[in-house]
Amino acid sequence: MIKRLLAATSIATLCLVSGASAAEKVEMWVRTGVGDAFKKTVEAYNSSHENQVAMTEVPFSELVQKYATAIAGGQAPDALSMDLIYNPAFAAAGQLEDLTDWAKSLPYFNSLSPSHVKLGTYQDRIYGLPLSVETSVFAWNKDLYKKAGLDPEKAPASWDEITANAEKIRALGDDTYGFYFSGGGCGGCMIFTFTPLVWGSGTDILSADGKTATLDTPEMRKAVDIYRNMVKKDLVPAGAASDNGANFLSFTNGKIGQQSLGAFAIGSLVTEHPDIHFGVTLIPGATGGTSSFAGGDNFVITKGTPKMDAVKEFLEYIYSEDGQKIMAKYGSLPTRGDIAGKVLEGLDPRLQVGIQAISVAKTPYTLQFNDLINSANGPWATFTNAAILGEDVDGAFSNAQSEMQSIIDSGQ
Amino acid sequence: MTGTGSKALLPQRKRRRRSGWRGLVYIAPAMALVILFFIMPVIFTGWMSLHNWPLMGGTRWIGLKNYVRMFHDARFLSALQFTAYYTVIATVAIFAVAFPLAIFVEKQRRFVSAYRTIIFLPVVVGLATASLLWVWLANVDSGFIGPALKALGLADKSPNLLATFDGAFLTIVIMVVWKIAGFTMIILLTGLQAIPSELTEAARIDGAGRWQRFRHLTLPLMRKTIALALIISVTGSILAFDQFYIMTSGGPQNRMISVVYYIFNQSFVSFNLGYGAALSIALLAILVAISIVQLWLLRAGEERP
């Protein structure tokens, strides 16, 4: 009996082995914190195709250095879902596969998200194509609004209103808070959710050519004041002060009244936390206006991968209507403009706010994004913590301003 | 070894040379390992430090510019300052806990091996694991320390220990003492046990008190052991990285960037491998200098005081 069992299992194993060797297995890395859109697409692809995609999730704060180290060590994955702001730097370093000819042969090439393609282009060659699009939006918890005696359907339109609402929600009790942000030196979280306050008011943290740091503006002072005020009034959980991004989606615990988050999170909330009833709107500027951060990932292919055809097949699946539908269901806005309407049909209407945000959204363009903004020890991350939660606001402004400028200058 | 008897006539020198060769053969494996895994990487690091060496892309010879740069690098200097501060506090704290513990577990008493085991247990936990454990313990909402303080009525609100420099620094020092003191204790214990009991008895008969015996007998006889424990502790503190990276990601407003953390940031966040290599060489020089000074101060080479 045991012998027969052994024989059966070994035959089964043999079949599995031979089956796998016929198909290609694409190694792909993706950063954490971007929701489930990509994971679900991979699952759908693997169950319907002979080629398989093996996905590895890498902590978002370490993906860039891990990938760069892996390239240097010859251990890089075949493809990567890369935060699009890093695309120029990697393309410039000559580490990515040139996709120009193939991309231009795609019938829908011209309707792919233009800002992604722009960031994926370096010296007129294309090294990255849009994989996921997300924008930052402001979300509020309708149940808590109701409990606090606020109109759950009315979106707050200014930060005065948000602060007033936060106070009423905080009054509900011990561990219910009015507002949340990841203030423990998470540069990526804060550029995504906090800079829209100054962008909406018409200023920026870098000059248009990216060569001057323009951090210290009245608008930024006002934005910092708004957040400081909410911290001072105890409307924000104490944990925010040391959250380096790990708890970015605290909103999902149902005890946070309001928070700025991304379209990916809308997808996660809708599919995984159906019990949380929430509304979304554009993030108000500190002194009026609205804005958003247009982010997302580009699909890049490591130079010299032997599995080019399999990778392309996978990317074509992502761009198919099926693929786009799955991505959108989990919160990634459609990357193909030509079928966006069809893709979003029947999906959660709140995703439409994410689409609206694209028209007012910005994406900083700098080769030093990691050093300046995203690094947990960079000037921007330090600034957000020091200015909002520290004692010395003026010192925080002048330190960050001069350090950003010196990093920009040393990179010239 | 045939014909050893006839070879006895050979000149002494030749014999010594032969045994010298044999000695070399015996230490060859160890030498090979040291050359392969220490000497060569150091030489290569030195070579890298003379280049502008980005993680991706081409390298360029720039001579000593990396070394010149570090003297004007305010962030490096503040990292040095913080590391020195941390090293002093952590080493003093570790010894202040480990020495009494060593004296406590040296005497034969009931359950002494159980005490030794319990005190030594945290040492076998990895530093990264211990850091993660303490991140949880110090968590303001779902942790242990903050909520416990609140439950005991010692604080109105659960404090966020990792949000301020003092709180985070204190947490890290306590974590490191908890984790390392057991190891230092074992080293000191071996030194204590090596002191012949006749000496202590003789001193006691001569009328020396507890403190006098400790000051004039135990301490001088433990000089070598203390030197070893001190060098291990100081070197470990200067090379500290995991706890700052994991527990505070550099601390509130970057005030907890140790030298190794800064080297890591330069190499793998800013991708300046060349500058990172230069900083590593500088750190190596500092470590060697500090170790020499410590050995000299404690005169560990001398047989007896």
XYZ file of C-alpha atoms in Angstrom:
717
model
C 0.000 0.000 0.000
C 2.734 2.419 1.030
C 4.712 1.449 -2.043
C 1.780 2.205 -4.275
C 1.249 5.523 -2.533
C 4.897 6.387 -2.993
C 4.733 5.491 -6.663
C 1.640 7.621 -7.128
C 3.145 10.635 -5.421
C 6.389 10.368 -7.346
C 4.504 10.195 -10.625
C 2.448 13.177 -9.564
C 5.615 15.051 -8.630
C 7.176 14.176 -11.973
C 4.133 15.529 -13.771
C 4.316 18.741 -11.763
C 8.009 19.137 -12.495
C 7.638 18.555 -16.214
C 4.588 20.806 -16.316
C 6.467 23.612 -14.670
C 9.521 23.298 -16.843
C 7.501 23.757 -20.002
C 6.151 27.088 -18.798
C 8.187 30.085 -17.744
C 8.217 31.327 -14.201
C 8.573 35.079 -13.989
C 10.060 36.495 -10.800
C 8.516 39.785 -9.940
C 8.833 42.175 -6.991
C 6.180 44.536 -5.768
C 6.218 46.999 -2.892
C 3.974 46.631 0.120
C 1.311 49.166 0.969
C -0.211 49.363 -2.503
C -3.267 47.306 -1.707
C -4.275 44.025 -3.251
C -4.828 45.073 -6.864
C -1.633 43.588 -8.187
C -1.747 40.484 -6.001
C -5.224 39.617 -7.225
C -4.239 40.202 -10.831
C -1.305 37.821 -10.435
C -3.604 35.208 -8.924
C -6.049 35.542 -11.811
C -3.223 35.335 -14.343
C -1.631 32.281 -12.745
C -4.896 30.377 -12.704
C -5.613 31.036 -16.369
C -2.176 30.879 -17.981
C 0.548 28.309 -18.423
C 3.302 30.793 -17.598
C 3.402 31.677 -13.954
C 4.294 34.815 -12.055
C 6.002 34.470 -8.678
C 5.406 37.644 -6.757
C 7.561 38.793 -3.845
C 6.399 41.627 -1.643
C 9.191 43.911 -0.476
C 8.636 46.571 2.223
C 7.938 49.811 0.365
C 10.629 51.712 2.233
C 13.333 49.261 1.162
C 12.337 48.311 -2.349
C 14.632 50.753 -4.117
C 17.816 49.860 -2.289
C 16.978 46.143 -2.391
C 16.463 46.293 -6.138
C 19.595 48.352 -6.725
C 21.628 45.960 -4.575
C 20.123 42.961 -6.335
C 21.053 44.423 -9.720
C 24.603 45.060 -8.522
C 24.751 41.480 -7.245
C 23.201 39.907 -10.343
C 20.195 38.629 -8.364
C 17.520 40.967 -9.642
C 13.996 39.720 -10.413
C 12.822 39.660 -14.027
C 10.408 42.501 -13.537
C 9.426 44.975 -10.905
C 6.533 47.139 -9.927
C 8.466 50.335 -9.373
C 7.220 53.482 -7.718
C 7.131 55.663 -10.811
C 9.133 58.495 -9.278
C 12.228 56.237 -9.277
C 11.847 55.269 -12.892
C 14.053 58.051 -14.348
C 16.959 57.299 -12.008
C 17.020 53.585 -12.844
C 16.570 54.209 -16.553
C 19.413 56.725 -16.466
C 21.648 54.145 -14.793
C 21.073 51.800 -17.735
C 19.583 48.978 -15.673
C 16.237 48.600 -17.406
C 15.162 46.906 -20.613
C 14.309 49.250 -23.484
C 10.625 48.680 -24.270
C 10.180 51.384 -26.908
C 9.491 49.289 -30.021
C 7.229 46.802 -28.324
C 5.335 49.489 -26.422
C 4.681 51.498 -29.560
C 3.339 48.398 -31.289
C 0.606 48.046 -28.676
C -2.683 49.188 -30.258
C -3.646 51.085 -27.115
C -0.246 52.667 -26.496
C -1.532 56.207 -26.972
C -4.207 55.801 -24.347
C -1.844 54.634 -21.559
C -1.614 57.027 -18.600
C 0.542 59.833 -20.038
C 2.233 60.934 -16.807
C 3.414 57.383 -16.174
C 4.767 57.034 -19.691
C 6.503 60.390 -19.294
C 8.263 59.270 -16.129
C 9.096 55.972 -17.820
C 10.771 57.767 -20.704
C 14.430 58.668 -20.625
C 16.152 60.297 -23.592
C 13.231 59.403 -25.886
C 13.363 55.694 -25.106
C 10.696 54.018 -22.987
C 11.860 51.994 -19.987
C 8.676 51.771 -17.963
C 4.964 51.384 -18.626
C 2.061 52.186 -16.310
C 1.061 49.413 -13.962
C -1.052 51.113 -11.354
C -2.372 54.610 -10.861
C -3.415 56.091 -7.582
C -4.155 59.509 -6.240
C -4.450 60.747 -2.699
C -7.901 61.659 -1.436
C -9.522 62.634 1.842
C -11.706 60.015 3.518
C -14.153 60.284 6.376
C -15.918 57.611 8.396
C -19.651 58.033 7.935
C -20.623 56.000 11.000
C -18.496 58.160 13.282
C -19.862 61.300 11.615
C -23.363 60.108 12.374
C -22.509 59.291 15.988
C -20.949 62.714 16.434
C -24.086 64.381 15.124
C -22.564 65.431 11.806
C -24.122 65.015 8.379
C -22.514 61.785 7.105
C -23.127 62.667 3.459
C -21.568 66.128 3.557
C -17.905 66.168 2.594
C -15.809 68.696 4.531
C -14.544 71.405 2.199
C -11.909 73.149 4.311
C -9.469 72.347 7.079
C -11.417 74.499 9.541
C -14.356 72.222 8.943
C -12.178 69.111 9.219
C -10.745 70.323 12.530
C -14.170 71.162 13.913
C -15.493 67.752 12.859
C -12.434 66.064 14.374
C -13.174 67.698 17.711
C -16.723 66.416 17.715
C -15.578 62.896 16.821
C -12.888 62.963 19.504
C -15.565 63.844 22.021
C -17.146 60.420 21.374
C -14.701 58.692 23.656
C -11.399 57.310 24.759
C -9.978 55.617 21.722
C -11.926 57.352 18.982
C -9.892 60.016 17.237
C -10.725 62.712 14.764
C -7.747 62.545 12.437
C -4.722 60.431 11.580
C -1.426 60.717 9.724
C 1.833 58.718 9.775
C 4.025 61.331 11.423
C 6.983 59.241 12.573
C 9.284 60.168 9.740
C 7.423 58.537 6.843
C 8.445 60.778 3.964
C 6.471 58.778 1.420
C 3.235 58.940 3.439
C 3.535 62.651 4.040
C 4.419 63.682 0.492
C 1.354 61.718 -0.550
C -1.115 63.104 1.973
C 0.337 66.358 3.310
C 1.821 68.219 0.326
C -1.612 68.498 -1.345
C -2.321 71.098 1.366
C 0.294 73.423 -0.100
C -0.202 72.377 -3.714
C -3.896 73.178 -3.428
C -2.938 76.648 -2.217
C -0.713 77.159 -5.220
C 2.804 76.670 -3.826
C 5.280 73.803 -3.959
C 8.189 72.457 -1.926
C 10.558 72.526 -4.902
C 10.878 75.108 -7.650
C 9.556 74.166 -11.075
C 13.023 73.231 -12.357
C 13.642 71.184 -9.214
C 16.813 73.129 -8.371
C 15.645 75.189 -5.415
C 13.985 74.048 -2.224
C 11.019 76.283 -1.497
C 9.835 74.761 1.725
C 9.403 77.840 3.870
C 6.274 79.494 2.478
C 3.300 81.043 4.310
C 1.166 78.236 2.864
C 3.414 75.538 4.331
C 3.437 77.367 7.677
C -0.348 77.400 7.579
C -0.494 73.686 6.673
C 1.864 72.825 9.542
C -0.271 74.926 11.894
C -3.386 73.014 10.901
C -1.775 69.673 11.743
C -0.049 70.999 14.887
C -3.334 72.367 16.133
C -5.016 68.987 15.746
C -2.150 67.239 17.545
C -2.262 69.807 20.344
C -5.989 69.334 20.804
C -5.392 65.584 21.157
C -7.437 64.783 18.057
C -4.703 62.486 16.697
C -3.690 59.174 18.351
C -0.345 59.282 20.164
C 0.867 56.410 17.971
C 0.953 58.748 14.960
C 4.113 60.378 16.301
C 6.156 57.215 15.826
C 4.345 55.624 12.882
C 6.927 55.187 10.155
C 4.282 54.076 7.683
C 3.550 50.625 9.091
C 0.134 51.780 10.314
C -0.630 54.099 7.416
C -4.056 52.544 6.988
C -5.170 53.110 10.585
C -8.455 54.325 9.128
C -9.402 50.670 8.609
C -9.696 50.081 12.357
C -12.923 52.090 12.357
C -11.847 54.402 15.156
C -10.370 57.160 13.042
C -12.846 59.787 11.907
C -10.902 61.298 9.039
C -7.688 60.617 7.162
C -6.036 61.363 3.840
C -5.290 58.146 2.008
C -4.936 56.748 -1.480
C -7.146 55.188 -4.081
C -5.502 51.808 -3.352
C -6.911 52.093 0.131
C -10.409 52.694 -1.282
C -10.114 49.311 -2.964
C -8.870 47.603 0.192
C -11.580 49.238 2.277
C -14.351 48.258 -0.111
C -13.255 44.649 -0.496
C -11.779 43.830 2.908
C -13.496 46.125 5.373
C -17.054 46.293 4.033
C -18.256 47.184 7.541
C -16.547 50.581 7.379
C -18.805 53.096 5.688
C -16.800 55.963 4.372
C -16.939 58.847 1.950
C -14.104 60.345 -0.075
C -13.459 63.807 -1.447
C -10.535 65.836 -2.758
C -7.967 67.024 -0.208
C -8.572 70.724 0.545
C -5.632 73.103 0.315
C -4.450 74.927 3.435
C -5.731 78.247 2.112
C -8.318 77.024 -0.371
C -8.271 74.981 -3.549
C -7.838 71.223 -3.767
C -5.011 68.963 -4.797
C -3.716 65.428 -4.829
C -0.562 63.421 -5.380
C -0.626 61.348 -8.560
C 1.413 58.296 -7.842
C 1.445 54.673 -8.628
C 3.817 52.212 -10.135
C 5.463 51.599 -13.447
C 6.147 48.135 -14.764
C 9.858 47.840 -15.487
C 11.877 44.923 -16.800
C 15.402 44.230 -15.604
C 17.967 44.533 -18.360
C 19.008 41.175 -19.765
C 16.244 38.988 -18.402
C 15.894 35.776 -20.443
C 12.127 35.666 -19.885
C 11.207 38.681 -21.957
C 8.342 36.999 -23.821
C 6.689 35.677 -20.689
C 6.962 39.079 -19.038
C 5.374 40.758 -22.057
C 2.569 38.230 -22.087
C 1.855 39.052 -18.444
C 1.870 42.791 -19.067
C -0.504 42.376 -22.013
C -2.821 40.480 -19.706
C -2.729 43.389 -17.242
C -3.722 45.750 -20.042
C -6.558 43.480 -21.196
C -10.068 44.375 -20.115
C -10.106 41.465 -17.637
C -6.844 42.524 -16.095
C -7.852 46.177 -15.858
C -11.140 45.201 -14.234
C -9.425 43.223 -11.492
C -6.917 45.994 -10.875
C -9.697 48.589 -10.639
C -11.825 46.439 -8.355
C -9.028 46.520 -5.783
C -8.415 50.240 -6.098
C -5.911 50.756 -8.889
C -7.386 53.335 -11.256
C -7.417 52.254 -14.914
C -4.117 52.781 -16.736
C -5.806 52.522 -20.142
C -7.817 55.637 -20.851
C -9.664 54.110 -23.816
C -11.507 51.515 -21.740
C -11.587 53.360 -18.399
C -15.321 53.917 -18.590
C -16.003 50.273 -19.313
C -13.614 49.131 -16.589
C -15.136 51.273 -13.866
C -18.669 50.348 -14.844
C -20.444 48.752 -11.921
C -17.545 49.378 -9.563
C -17.606 51.444 -6.419
C -18.564 55.053 -7.314
C -16.006 56.380 -4.812
C -13.264 55.396 -7.236
C -14.575 58.189 -9.453
C -13.238 60.686 -6.893
C -9.821 59.117 -7.428
C -10.199 59.736 -11.156
C -11.324 63.337 -10.583
C -8.246 63.904 -8.465
C -5.998 63.220 -11.455
C -6.963 66.578 -12.977
C -5.710 68.545 -9.940
C -2.869 66.172 -9.013
C 0.867 66.738 -9.099
C 3.903 64.458 -9.169
C 7.303 65.876 -8.231
C 9.981 65.182 -10.809
C 13.436 64.843 -9.317
C 16.226 62.304 -9.652
C 16.895 62.644 -5.923
C 13.467 61.674 -4.714
C 14.781 59.033 -2.328
C 17.382 61.300 -0.723
C 15.087 64.300 -0.452
C 11.680 62.882 0.246
C 11.287 59.172 0.802
C 14.272 58.235 2.934
C 13.207 57.937 6.578
C 16.274 59.996 7.460
C 15.936 62.518 4.667
C 15.090 66.192 5.205
C 11.427 65.929 4.244
C 10.647 63.020 6.578
C 12.521 64.726 9.385
C 10.774 68.016 8.683
C 7.274 66.586 8.844
C 7.989 65.028 12.212
C 9.871 67.986 13.666
C 7.528 70.715 12.429
C 4.259 69.005 13.288
C 5.185 67.079 16.418
C 8.386 68.757 17.627
C 8.956 71.777 19.810
C 10.873 74.049 17.488
C 8.909 74.867 14.338
C 11.234 77.598 13.069
C 14.246 75.356 13.557
C 12.510 72.550 11.669
C 11.845 74.864 8.734
C 15.348 76.283 8.514
C 17.082 72.904 8.987
C 15.004 71.172 6.350
C 15.241 74.064 3.924
C 19.044 74.170 4.091
C 19.488 70.396 4.061
C 17.225 69.968 1.042
C 19.102 72.688 -0.773
C 22.479 71.103 0.033
C 21.303 67.699 -1.224
C 20.027 69.281 -4.444
C 23.288 71.178 -4.887
C 25.488 68.138 -4.283
C 23.558 66.253 -6.957
C 24.078 68.864 -9.672
C 59.186 10.029 10.310
C 61.685 7.316 9.379
C 65.310 7.752 10.341
C 64.748 10.358 12.956
C 67.777 9.138 14.772
C 70.206 9.934 11.934
C 68.668 13.358 11.440
C 69.490 14.234 15.014
C 72.898 15.171 13.690
C 71.534 17.840 11.422
C 72.165 21.436 12.456
C 69.579 22.907 14.808
C 68.620 25.682 12.437
C 67.456 23.365 9.693
C 65.300 21.501 12.144
C 63.740 24.670 13.385
C 63.010 25.748 9.823
C 61.300 22.426 9.183
C 59.079 22.734 12.199
C 58.397 26.326 11.216
C 57.031 25.085 7.912
C 54.941 22.529 9.672
C 53.509 25.253 11.905
C 52.598 27.275 8.854
C 50.761 24.312 7.394
C 48.785 23.986 10.606
C 47.672 27.612 10.667
C 47.169 27.787 6.897
C 43.402 27.092 6.985
C 42.839 29.810 9.555
C 45.095 32.197 7.656
C 43.259 31.443 4.432
C 39.938 32.263 6.079
C 41.250 35.473 7.608
C 42.812 36.574 4.317
C 39.745 35.679 2.300
C 37.110 37.097 4.628
C 38.917 39.919 6.394
C 42.119 41.141 4.750
C 40.832 41.076 1.170
C 37.515 42.815 1.908
C 39.350 45.494 3.875
C 41.766 46.079 1.013
C 38.879 46.176 -1.433
C 36.961 48.592 0.792
C 40.044 50.791 0.926
C 40.223 50.676 -2.863
C 36.551 51.561 -3.194
C 36.952 54.455 -0.771
C 39.258 56.168 -3.257
C 36.563 56.212 -5.925
C 33.255 57.821 -6.637
C 31.487 54.457 -6.627
C 27.716 54.569 -7.158
C 25.697 51.424 -6.613
C 24.720 51.405 -10.266
C 26.828 52.716 -13.112
C 30.514 53.429 -13.613
C 33.194 54.251 -11.050
C 35.627 57.159 -11.090
C 38.948 57.643 -9.265
C 38.792 60.664 -6.957
C 41.739 60.049 -4.644
C 41.261 61.183 -1.061
C 38.228 63.391 -1.690
C 35.917 61.045 0.209
C 38.134 61.366 3.263
C 38.303 65.136 2.994
C 34.524 65.261 2.639
C 33.831 63.503 5.925
C 35.518 66.247 7.947
C 32.990 68.757 6.657
C 30.048 66.380 6.808
C 27.876 67.677 9.634
C 25.657 64.602 9.582
C 28.658 62.286 9.965
C 30.033 64.344 12.830
C 26.693 64.306 14.617
C 26.482 60.537 14.042
C 29.914 60.195 15.680
C 28.768 62.322 18.574
C 25.620 60.300 19.084
C 27.526 57.003 18.849
C 30.012 58.163 21.475
C 27.155 59.229 23.756
C 25.383 55.921 23.281
C 28.567 53.906 23.794
C 29.358 55.580 27.112
C 25.821 55.252 28.490
C 25.261 51.696 27.249
C 28.643 50.415 28.458
C 28.262 51.942 31.904
C 24.717 50.593 32.149
C 25.739 47.102 31.033
C 28.597 46.918 33.538
C 26.505 48.393 36.319
C 24.070 45.527 35.847
C 26.440 42.731 34.812
C 28.996 43.073 37.635
C 26.548 42.663 40.530
C 24.875 39.834 38.624
C 28.226 38.078 38.159
C 29.013 38.378 41.859
C 25.512 37.153 42.655
C 25.708 34.005 40.521
C 29.339 33.233 41.363
C 28.620 31.970 44.860
C 27.268 28.465 45.216
C 23.720 28.800 46.353
C 20.427 27.100 45.710
C 19.149 27.337 42.111
C 22.298 29.138 41.003
C 22.366 27.422 37.626
C 18.729 28.340 37.114
C 19.568 31.988 37.813
C 22.498 31.848 35.411
C 20.309 30.347 32.694
C 17.516 32.856 33.161
C 19.863 35.836 33.112
C 21.665 34.472 30.079
C 18.526 33.633 28.099
C 18.017 37.034 26.377
C 21.536 36.731 24.947
C 20.519 33.887 22.670
C 17.728 36.005 21.173
C 18.900 37.773 18.037
C 19.311 41.528 18.344
C 16.843 42.154 15.517
C 14.287 39.857 17.129
C 14.798 41.516 20.495
C 14.342 44.941 18.886
C 11.069 43.869 17.295
C 9.889 42.447 20.595
C 10.614 45.745 22.320
C 8.949 47.754 19.572
C 5.836 45.875 20.489
C 6.413 46.249 24.242
C 6.813 50.011 23.798
C 3.859 50.414 21.440
C 1.569 53.087 22.720
C -1.738 51.346 21.995
C -1.247 47.613 21.714
C 2.012 47.269 23.634
C 2.757 46.452 27.248
C 4.737 49.183 28.991
C 2.537 52.184 28.128
C -0.828 50.516 28.767
C 0.572 48.966 31.961
C 1.651 52.386 33.251
C -1.819 53.661 32.501
C -3.541 50.696 34.146
C -1.417 51.152 37.282
C -2.399 54.790 37.430
C 1.180 56.002 36.998
C 0.242 57.938 33.845
C -3.061 59.522 32.794
C -2.465 58.526 29.203
C -0.484 55.700 27.715
C 2.812 57.418 26.806
C 4.316 56.972 23.341
C 7.802 55.967 24.453
C 9.325 55.951 20.990
C 8.082 59.417 20.026
C 10.555 61.497 22.034
C 14.325 61.269 22.099
C 14.602 60.654 25.829
C 11.880 58.037 25.902
C 13.195 56.196 22.863
C 16.808 56.367 24.060
C 15.886 55.046 27.493
C 13.868 52.215 25.937
C 16.753 51.230 23.691
C 19.324 51.325 26.497
C 17.107 49.172 28.718
C 16.559 46.752 25.840
C 20.292 46.495 25.178
C 21.092 45.963 28.869
C 18.421 43.265 29.070
C 19.851 41.625 25.968
C 23.624 41.973 26.557
C 24.156 42.039 30.326
C 23.904 38.246 30.560
C 26.819 37.808 28.179
C 29.021 40.311 29.995
C 28.022 38.579 33.221
C 29.285 35.211 31.944
C 32.620 36.723 30.933
C 33.024 38.401 34.316
C 31.946 35.182 36.017
C 34.818 33.232 34.458
C 37.193 35.894 35.766
C 35.718 35.720 39.250
C 35.929 31.955 39.317
C 39.580 32.025 38.264
C 40.544 33.828 41.489
C 41.966 31.193 43.881
C 39.880 31.019 47.028
C 43.055 30.810 49.156
C 43.825 34.427 48.283
C 40.412 35.595 49.407
C 40.719 33.584 52.584
C 44.185 34.941 53.293
C 42.914 38.478 52.820
C 40.021 37.785 55.120
C 42.356 36.411 57.798
C 44.447 39.553 57.415
C 41.341 41.499 58.297
C 40.375 42.942 54.907
C 36.740 44.005 54.668
C 34.352 43.237 51.794
C 35.060 46.431 49.937
C 38.826 46.161 50.501
C 38.849 42.596 49.177
C 36.905 43.702 46.137
C 39.030 46.771 45.500
C 42.508 45.326 46.156
C 42.053 41.679 45.280
C 39.156 40.971 42.956
C 39.491 43.956 40.662
C 43.263 43.679 40.022
C 43.010 39.939 39.420
C 40.149 40.460 36.990
C 41.955 43.059 34.957
C 42.266 40.856 31.867
C 38.675 39.710 32.050
C 37.408 43.246 32.465
C 39.512 44.329 29.495
C 37.932 41.611 27.374
C 34.389 42.426 28.498
C 34.984 46.141 28.048
C 36.361 45.785 24.538
C 33.476 43.539 23.489
C 30.947 45.927 24.974
C 32.491 49.118 23.578
C 32.997 47.599 20.124
C 29.424 46.321 20.099
C 28.056 49.723 21.084
C 30.097 51.576 18.487
C 28.828 49.188 15.827
C 25.193 49.481 16.979
C 22.721 49.563 14.127
C 19.833 47.063 14.403
C 18.131 48.626 17.390
C 18.070 52.123 15.889
C 17.027 50.900 12.472
C 14.253 48.657 13.723
C 12.991 50.438 16.813
C 13.031 54.090 15.771
C 14.206 54.183 12.109
C 16.762 56.758 13.140
C 14.821 58.197 16.010
C 12.618 61.206 16.428
C 13.915 63.796 13.957
C 16.984 61.755 13.027
C 18.615 62.168 16.375
C 19.512 58.493 16.658
C 21.672 57.935 13.622
C 24.672 55.878 14.688
C 27.814 55.783 12.590
C 26.977 52.390 11.095
C 23.454 53.615 10.342
C 24.946 56.606 8.540
C 27.273 54.338 6.553
C 24.272 52.203 5.621
C 22.310 55.276 4.553
C 25.162 56.621 2.461
C 25.748 53.256 0.800
C 22.264 51.910 0.256
C 19.904 54.867 0.423
C 22.002 57.487 -1.310
C 23.905 54.803 -3.261
C 27.341 56.358 -2.551
C 29.246 53.111 -2.008
C 32.580 54.913 -2.304
C 31.819 57.381 0.459
C 30.331 54.586 2.554
C 33.573 52.644 2.129
C 35.642 55.647 3.221
C 33.452 56.039 6.309
C 33.896 52.324 7.070
C 37.673 52.640 6.910
C 37.501 55.648 9.221
C 35.335 53.681 11.635
C 37.778 50.755 11.519
C 40.627 53.124 12.401
C 38.617 54.567 15.286
C 37.807 51.088 16.611
C 41.421 49.924 16.429
C 42.594 53.086 18.188
C 40.003 52.738 20.956
C 40.860 49.071 21.493
C 44.571 49.858 21.750
C 43.897 52.611 24.264
C 41.704 50.307 26.337
C 44.281 47.515 26.347
C 46.959 49.979 27.332
C 44.880 51.494 30.105
C 44.099 48.104 31.568
C 47.591 46.755 30.732
C 46.068 43.424 29.853
C 49.345 42.115 28.490
C 51.159 42.194 31.832
C 51.164 39.080 33.912
C 50.756 40.612 37.356
C 50.256 44.156 38.540
